[in-house]
XYZ file of C-alpha atoms in Angstrom:
405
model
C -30.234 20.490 27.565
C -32.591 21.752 24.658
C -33.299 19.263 21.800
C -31.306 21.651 19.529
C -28.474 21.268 21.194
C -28.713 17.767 21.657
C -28.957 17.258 18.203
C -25.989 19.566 17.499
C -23.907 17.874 20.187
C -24.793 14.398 18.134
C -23.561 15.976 15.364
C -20.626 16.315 16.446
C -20.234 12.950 17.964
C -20.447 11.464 14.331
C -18.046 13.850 13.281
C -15.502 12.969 15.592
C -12.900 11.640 12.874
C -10.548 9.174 15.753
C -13.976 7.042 16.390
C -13.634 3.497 17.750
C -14.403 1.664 14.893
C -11.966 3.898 12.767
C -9.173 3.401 15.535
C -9.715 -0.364 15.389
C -9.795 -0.447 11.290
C -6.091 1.340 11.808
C -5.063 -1.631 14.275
C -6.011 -3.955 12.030
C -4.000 -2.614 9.158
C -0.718 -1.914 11.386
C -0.706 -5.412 12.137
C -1.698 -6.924 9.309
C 1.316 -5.137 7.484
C 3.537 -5.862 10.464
C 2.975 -9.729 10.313
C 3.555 -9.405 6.587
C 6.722 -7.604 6.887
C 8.456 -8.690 9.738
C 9.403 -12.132 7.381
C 9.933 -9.794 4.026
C 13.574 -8.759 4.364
C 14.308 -12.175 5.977
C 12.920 -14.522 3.467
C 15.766 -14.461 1.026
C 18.100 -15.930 3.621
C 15.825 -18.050 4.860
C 15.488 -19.982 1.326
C 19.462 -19.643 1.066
C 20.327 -21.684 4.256
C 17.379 -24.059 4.564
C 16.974 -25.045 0.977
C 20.530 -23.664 -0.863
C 18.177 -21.782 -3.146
C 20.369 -19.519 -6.201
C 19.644 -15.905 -6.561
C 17.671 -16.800 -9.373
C 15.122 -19.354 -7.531
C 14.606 -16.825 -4.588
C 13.184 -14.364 -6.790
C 10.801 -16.241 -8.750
C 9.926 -17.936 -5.088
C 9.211 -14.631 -3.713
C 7.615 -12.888 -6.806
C 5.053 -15.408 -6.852
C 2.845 -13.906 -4.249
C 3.027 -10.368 -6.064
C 1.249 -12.489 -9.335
C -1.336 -13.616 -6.854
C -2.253 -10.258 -5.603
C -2.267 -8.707 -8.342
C -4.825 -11.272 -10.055
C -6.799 -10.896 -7.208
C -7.210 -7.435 -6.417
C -9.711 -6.855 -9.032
C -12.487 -9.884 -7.954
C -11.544 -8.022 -4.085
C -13.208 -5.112 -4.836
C -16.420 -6.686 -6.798
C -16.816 -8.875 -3.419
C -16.482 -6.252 -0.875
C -18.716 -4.320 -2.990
C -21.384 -7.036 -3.699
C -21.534 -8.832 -0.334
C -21.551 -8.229 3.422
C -18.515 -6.327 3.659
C -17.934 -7.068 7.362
C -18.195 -11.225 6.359
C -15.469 -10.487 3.200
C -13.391 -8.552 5.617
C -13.103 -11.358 8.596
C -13.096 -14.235 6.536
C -9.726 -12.269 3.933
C -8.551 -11.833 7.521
C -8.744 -14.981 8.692
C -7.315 -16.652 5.370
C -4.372 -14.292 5.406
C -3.947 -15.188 9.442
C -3.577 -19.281 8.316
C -1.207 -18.746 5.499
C 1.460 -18.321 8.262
C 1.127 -21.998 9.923
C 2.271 -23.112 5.952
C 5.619 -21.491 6.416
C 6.210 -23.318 9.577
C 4.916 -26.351 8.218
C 6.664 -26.112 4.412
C 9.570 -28.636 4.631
C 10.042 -28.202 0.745
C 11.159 -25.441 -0.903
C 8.526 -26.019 -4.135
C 5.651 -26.232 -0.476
C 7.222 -22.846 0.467
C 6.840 -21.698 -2.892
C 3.204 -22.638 -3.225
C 2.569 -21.556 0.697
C 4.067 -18.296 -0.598
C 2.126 -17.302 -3.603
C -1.165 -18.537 -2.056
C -0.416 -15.999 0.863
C -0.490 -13.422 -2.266
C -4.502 -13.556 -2.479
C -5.513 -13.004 1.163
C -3.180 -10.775 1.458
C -4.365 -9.196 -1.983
C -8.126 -9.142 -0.995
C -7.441 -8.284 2.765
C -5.719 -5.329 1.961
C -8.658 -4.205 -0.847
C -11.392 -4.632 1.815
C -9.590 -2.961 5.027
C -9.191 -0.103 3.418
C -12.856 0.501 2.181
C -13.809 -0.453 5.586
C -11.778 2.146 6.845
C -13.934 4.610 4.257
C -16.964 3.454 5.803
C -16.260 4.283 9.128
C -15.147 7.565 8.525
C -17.237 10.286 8.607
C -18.105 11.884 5.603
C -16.833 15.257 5.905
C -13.477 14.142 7.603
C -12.884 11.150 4.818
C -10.442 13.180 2.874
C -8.247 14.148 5.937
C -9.047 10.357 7.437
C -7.586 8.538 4.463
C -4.820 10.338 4.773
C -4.228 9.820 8.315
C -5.434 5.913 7.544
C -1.831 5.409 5.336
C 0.036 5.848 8.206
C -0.590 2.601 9.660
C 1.041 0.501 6.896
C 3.718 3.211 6.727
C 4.796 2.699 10.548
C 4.544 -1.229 9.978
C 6.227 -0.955 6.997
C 9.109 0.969 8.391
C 9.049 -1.071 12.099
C 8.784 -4.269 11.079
C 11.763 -5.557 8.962
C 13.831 -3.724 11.433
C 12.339 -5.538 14.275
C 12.682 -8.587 12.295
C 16.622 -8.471 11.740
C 17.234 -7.768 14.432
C 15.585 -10.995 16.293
C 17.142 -12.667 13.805
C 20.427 -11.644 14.689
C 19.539 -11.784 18.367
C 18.107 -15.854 18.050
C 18.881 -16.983 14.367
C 15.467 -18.642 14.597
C 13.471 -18.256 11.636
C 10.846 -20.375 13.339
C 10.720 -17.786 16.023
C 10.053 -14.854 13.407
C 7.070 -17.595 11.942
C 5.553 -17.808 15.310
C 5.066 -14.222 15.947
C 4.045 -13.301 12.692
C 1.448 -16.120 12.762
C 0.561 -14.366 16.473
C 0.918 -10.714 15.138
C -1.858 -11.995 12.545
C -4.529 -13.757 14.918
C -4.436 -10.743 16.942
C -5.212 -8.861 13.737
C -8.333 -11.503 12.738
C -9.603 -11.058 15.960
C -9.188 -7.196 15.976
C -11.260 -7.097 12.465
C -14.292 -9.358 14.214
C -15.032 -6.598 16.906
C -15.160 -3.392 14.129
C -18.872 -2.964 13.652
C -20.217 -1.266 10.187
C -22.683 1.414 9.590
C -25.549 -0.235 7.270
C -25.415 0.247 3.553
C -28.372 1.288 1.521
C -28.944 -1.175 -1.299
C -28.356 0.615 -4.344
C -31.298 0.309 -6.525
C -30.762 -0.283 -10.686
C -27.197 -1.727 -10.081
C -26.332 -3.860 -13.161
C -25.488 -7.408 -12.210
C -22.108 -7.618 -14.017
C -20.147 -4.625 -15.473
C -16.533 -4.228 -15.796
C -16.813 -1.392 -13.299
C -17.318 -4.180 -11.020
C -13.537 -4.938 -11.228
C -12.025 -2.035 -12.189
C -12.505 1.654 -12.232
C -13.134 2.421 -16.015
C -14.084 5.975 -15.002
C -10.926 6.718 -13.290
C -8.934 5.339 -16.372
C -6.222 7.761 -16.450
C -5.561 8.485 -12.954
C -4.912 4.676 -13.412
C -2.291 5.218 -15.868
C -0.966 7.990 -13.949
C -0.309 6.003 -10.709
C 1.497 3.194 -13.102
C 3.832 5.908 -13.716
C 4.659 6.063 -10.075
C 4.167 2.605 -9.231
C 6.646 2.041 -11.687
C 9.749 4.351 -10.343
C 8.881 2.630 -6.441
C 9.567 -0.670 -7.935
C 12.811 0.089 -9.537
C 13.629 1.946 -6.586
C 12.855 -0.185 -3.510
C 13.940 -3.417 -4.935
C 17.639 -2.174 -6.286
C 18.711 0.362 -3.741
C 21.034 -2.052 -1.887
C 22.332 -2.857 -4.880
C 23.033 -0.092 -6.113
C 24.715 1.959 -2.772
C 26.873 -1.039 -2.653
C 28.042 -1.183 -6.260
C 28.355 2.461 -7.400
C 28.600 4.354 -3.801
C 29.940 1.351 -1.685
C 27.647 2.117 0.972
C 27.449 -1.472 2.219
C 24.744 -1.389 5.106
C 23.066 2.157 4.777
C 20.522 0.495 3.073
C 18.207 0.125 6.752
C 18.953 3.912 7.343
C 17.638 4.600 3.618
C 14.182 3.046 4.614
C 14.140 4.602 7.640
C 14.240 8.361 5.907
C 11.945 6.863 3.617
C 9.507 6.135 6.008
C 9.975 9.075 8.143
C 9.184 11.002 5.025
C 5.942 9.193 4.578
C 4.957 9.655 8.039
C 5.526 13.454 7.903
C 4.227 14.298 4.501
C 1.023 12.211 5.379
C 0.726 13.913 8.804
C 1.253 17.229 7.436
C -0.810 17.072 4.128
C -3.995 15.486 6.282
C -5.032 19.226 6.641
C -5.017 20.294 3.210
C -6.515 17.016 2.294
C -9.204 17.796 4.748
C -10.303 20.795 2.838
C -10.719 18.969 -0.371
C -7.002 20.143 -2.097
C -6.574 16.819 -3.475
C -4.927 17.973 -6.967
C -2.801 19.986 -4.837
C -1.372 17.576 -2.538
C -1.004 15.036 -5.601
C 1.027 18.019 -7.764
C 3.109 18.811 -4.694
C 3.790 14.945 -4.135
C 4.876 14.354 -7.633
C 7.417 17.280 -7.470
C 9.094 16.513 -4.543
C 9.110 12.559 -5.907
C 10.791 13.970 -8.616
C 13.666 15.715 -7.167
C 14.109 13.046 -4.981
C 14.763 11.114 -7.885
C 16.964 13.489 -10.065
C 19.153 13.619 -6.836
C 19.437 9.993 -6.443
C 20.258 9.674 -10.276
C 22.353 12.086 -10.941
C 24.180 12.941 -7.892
C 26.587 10.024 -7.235
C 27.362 10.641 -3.864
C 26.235 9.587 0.044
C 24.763 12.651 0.607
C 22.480 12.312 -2.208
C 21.578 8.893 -1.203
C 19.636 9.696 1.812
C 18.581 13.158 0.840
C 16.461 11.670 -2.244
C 15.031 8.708 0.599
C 13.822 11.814 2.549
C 12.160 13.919 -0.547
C 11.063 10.536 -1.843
C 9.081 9.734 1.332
C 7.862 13.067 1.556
C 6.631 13.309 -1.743
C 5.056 9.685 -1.998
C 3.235 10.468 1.377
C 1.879 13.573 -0.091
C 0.744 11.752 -3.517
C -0.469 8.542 -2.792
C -3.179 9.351 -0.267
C -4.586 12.388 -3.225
C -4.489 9.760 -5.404
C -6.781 7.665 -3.204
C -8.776 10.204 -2.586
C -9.155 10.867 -6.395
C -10.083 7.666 -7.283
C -13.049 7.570 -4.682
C -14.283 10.859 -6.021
C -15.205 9.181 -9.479
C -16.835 6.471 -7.632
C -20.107 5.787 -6.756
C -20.590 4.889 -3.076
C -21.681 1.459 -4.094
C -17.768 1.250 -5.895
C -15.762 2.251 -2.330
C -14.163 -1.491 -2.875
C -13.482 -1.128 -6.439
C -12.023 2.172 -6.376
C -9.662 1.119 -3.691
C -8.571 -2.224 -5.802
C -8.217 -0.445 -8.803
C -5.707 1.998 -7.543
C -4.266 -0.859 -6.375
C -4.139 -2.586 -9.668
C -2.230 0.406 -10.958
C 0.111 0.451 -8.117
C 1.367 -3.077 -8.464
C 1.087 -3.288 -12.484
C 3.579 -0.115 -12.438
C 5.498 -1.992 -9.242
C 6.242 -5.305 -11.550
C 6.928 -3.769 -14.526
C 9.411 -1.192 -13.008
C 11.354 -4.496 -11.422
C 11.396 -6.109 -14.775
C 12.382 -3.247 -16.601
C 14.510 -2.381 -14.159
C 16.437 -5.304 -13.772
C 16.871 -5.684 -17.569
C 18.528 -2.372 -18.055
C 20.882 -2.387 -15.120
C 21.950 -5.894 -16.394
C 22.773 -4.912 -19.926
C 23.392 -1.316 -19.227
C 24.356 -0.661 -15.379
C 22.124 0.474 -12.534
C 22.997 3.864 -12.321
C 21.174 4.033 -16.072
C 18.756 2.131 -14.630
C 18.041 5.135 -12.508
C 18.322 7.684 -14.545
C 15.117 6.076 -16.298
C 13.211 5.939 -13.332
C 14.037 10.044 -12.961
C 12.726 10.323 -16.514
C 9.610 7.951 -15.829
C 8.789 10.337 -13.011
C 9.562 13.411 -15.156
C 6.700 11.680 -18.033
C 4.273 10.650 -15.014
C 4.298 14.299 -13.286
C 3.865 16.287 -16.689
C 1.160 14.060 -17.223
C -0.807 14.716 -14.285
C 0.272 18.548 -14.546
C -1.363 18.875 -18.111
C -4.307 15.864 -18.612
C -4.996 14.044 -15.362
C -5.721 16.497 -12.531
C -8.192 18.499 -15.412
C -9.554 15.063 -16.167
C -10.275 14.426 -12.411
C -12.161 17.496 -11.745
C -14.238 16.527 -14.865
C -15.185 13.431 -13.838
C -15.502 13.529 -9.911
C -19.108 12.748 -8.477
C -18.625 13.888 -5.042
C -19.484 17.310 -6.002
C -21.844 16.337 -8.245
């Protein structure tokens, strides 16, 4: 074989987008959302028939690792940014792995509470650095189209996994069962993360020594805003559903078969818009996501009926799967290379701001109002956060990416 096409067959070797170090960075994320959310629906009746918790107490039990992660996301991305990013990602690993023996071991439920809003932080940072990990290993012209693909891993978890976990419930009613395998499900994840091997990074040269940008994304300030929007109708949405279908549709247990759509949605729209993604249509992708979000949404609000219910799951997941990995994408493209970590945890940050104030907001208006008007804010929330990127933020975006720079 000539040199040439040595070289050219090289090439395409580093091309290859499903590498072994990319497949691995997906394994690692499956499971590391899969041990997370196999306890997640499960918790609230665990702290009901061990410790005779109120409504009340189980939420500000459970809300306390959302607090932690979102405090932490921002010092995330300045480590995996600033340090070996290999060490940050194995040791977050390994911290979010031993958070599980404190459930089995938390005979209180104020130890539960503090076992459960320390889990918030390596759960917080892990999720920051696997992702820019993922970024690394991905080869440069496939990273659009790879991120993309990258989403799906959480998203099968995410749909598998509190499924999986009802029903051993119901098959055992042994919640120290569910601990054990999670706490399993995570080790196998640690160890997964100590075999993925990094390419080097170049030591960027004139790097200040603190900046805000080391924390958050200053430069991608609006997209920031723009994802709050979103962040904020997902909150509402995933956190009153049930209680909603069972109080204004009576739809009493739909509410797995509402996730499910959900997730197949995801699954498609992120499997289907890798392509487009691939060729650098990221504003596309985002408007297209957004739009579909939004008539998922008008349906759900407006359209009091069964039908509507699981149609609006359906566009919901579509849509979300189509905007989400854009908006990833986005935010990377006004990054440096040396700001891979803080791009990720400041899209993040947005995310999970828009997440906690949608559930507060949320659950104020549907208790002094109702929750179908509850809804019909989150359709006009969406409605404000798609104009928004229709007329300022996808103009702002290609003003300020550096990737074609």
């Amino acid at each position: 074989m000539s040199k040439d096409k040595t070289m050219t067959a090289v090439g395409e070797k580093r091309e290859r987008l499903w590498n072994k170090e990319y497949l691995k960075v997906m394994m690692c994320n499956f499971l590391l959302f899969f041990a997370f959310y196999l306890l997640t629906p499960l918790l609230p009746l665990y702290l009901d028939e061990q410790f005779n918790a109120d409504k009340d107490l189980i939420g500000l039990v459970l809300s306390g690792y959302v607090i932690a992660t979102l405090l932490v996301r921002p010092f995330s991305g300045f480590f995996v940014d600033t340090f070996d990013r290999k060490r940050v990602f194995t040791l977050c690993f390994l911290f979010f792995f031993l958070c599980f023996t404190g459930y089995i071991g938390a005979g209180t439920l104020l130890m539960f509470a503090i076992v459960r809003t320390l889990h918030g932080i390596p759960y917080g940072a892990t999720t920051v650095a696997n992702s820019t990990v993922a970024i690394d290993v991905l080869p440069s012209s496939r990273r659009n189209e790879g991120i993309g693909y990258y989403g799906l891993s959480n998203n099968v978890a995410m749909a598998v996994a509190p499924s999986a976990g009802i029903y051993i419930y119901h098959a055992t009613s042994n919640f120290s069962l569910l601990f054990w395998l999670s706490l399993i499900i995570a080790l196998a994840g640690y160890l997964c993360s100590t075999t993925v091997k990094l390419p080097r990074r170049e030591r960027v040269e004139g790097k200040p020594k603190l900046s805000l940008d080391h924390f958050f994304l200053g430069r991608a300030w609006l997209l920031a805003l723009n994802i709050c929007f979103f962040g904020l109708c997902w909150g509402v949405m995933s956190n009153y559903v049930a209680i909603y279908g069972k109080e204004e549709l009576n739809i009493t247990d739909g509410t797995g078969f509402f996730f499910m759509l959900l997730s197949v949605g995801l699954v498609i729209s992120r499997l289907f818009g890798a392509k487009t993604l691939r060729a650098g249509k990221m504003t596309h992708n985002a408007t297209i996501g957004v739009l579909l979000s939004l008539a998922g949404y008008g349906i759900f609000a407006f359209i009091p009926h069964a039908w509507a219910y699981y149609a609006a799951a359906l566009l919901i997941g579509l849509g979300n799967g189509q905007m989400y990995p854009a908006f990833l994408n986005m935010f990377i493209s006004v990054a440096r290379h040396d700001q891979r970590g803080t791009a990720n945890s400041s899209i993040l940050i947005s995310w999970d701001l828009g997440m906690g104030l949608g559930i507060l907001i949320g659950g104020v208006v549907a208790e002094n109002i109702g929750f179908r008007e509850a809804f019909h804010f989150v359709a006009f929330m969406q409605a404000a956060g798609a104009l928004l990127f229709i007329t300022a933020t996808a103009a702002f975006f290609r003003r300020k990416r550096l990737d074609l720079a």
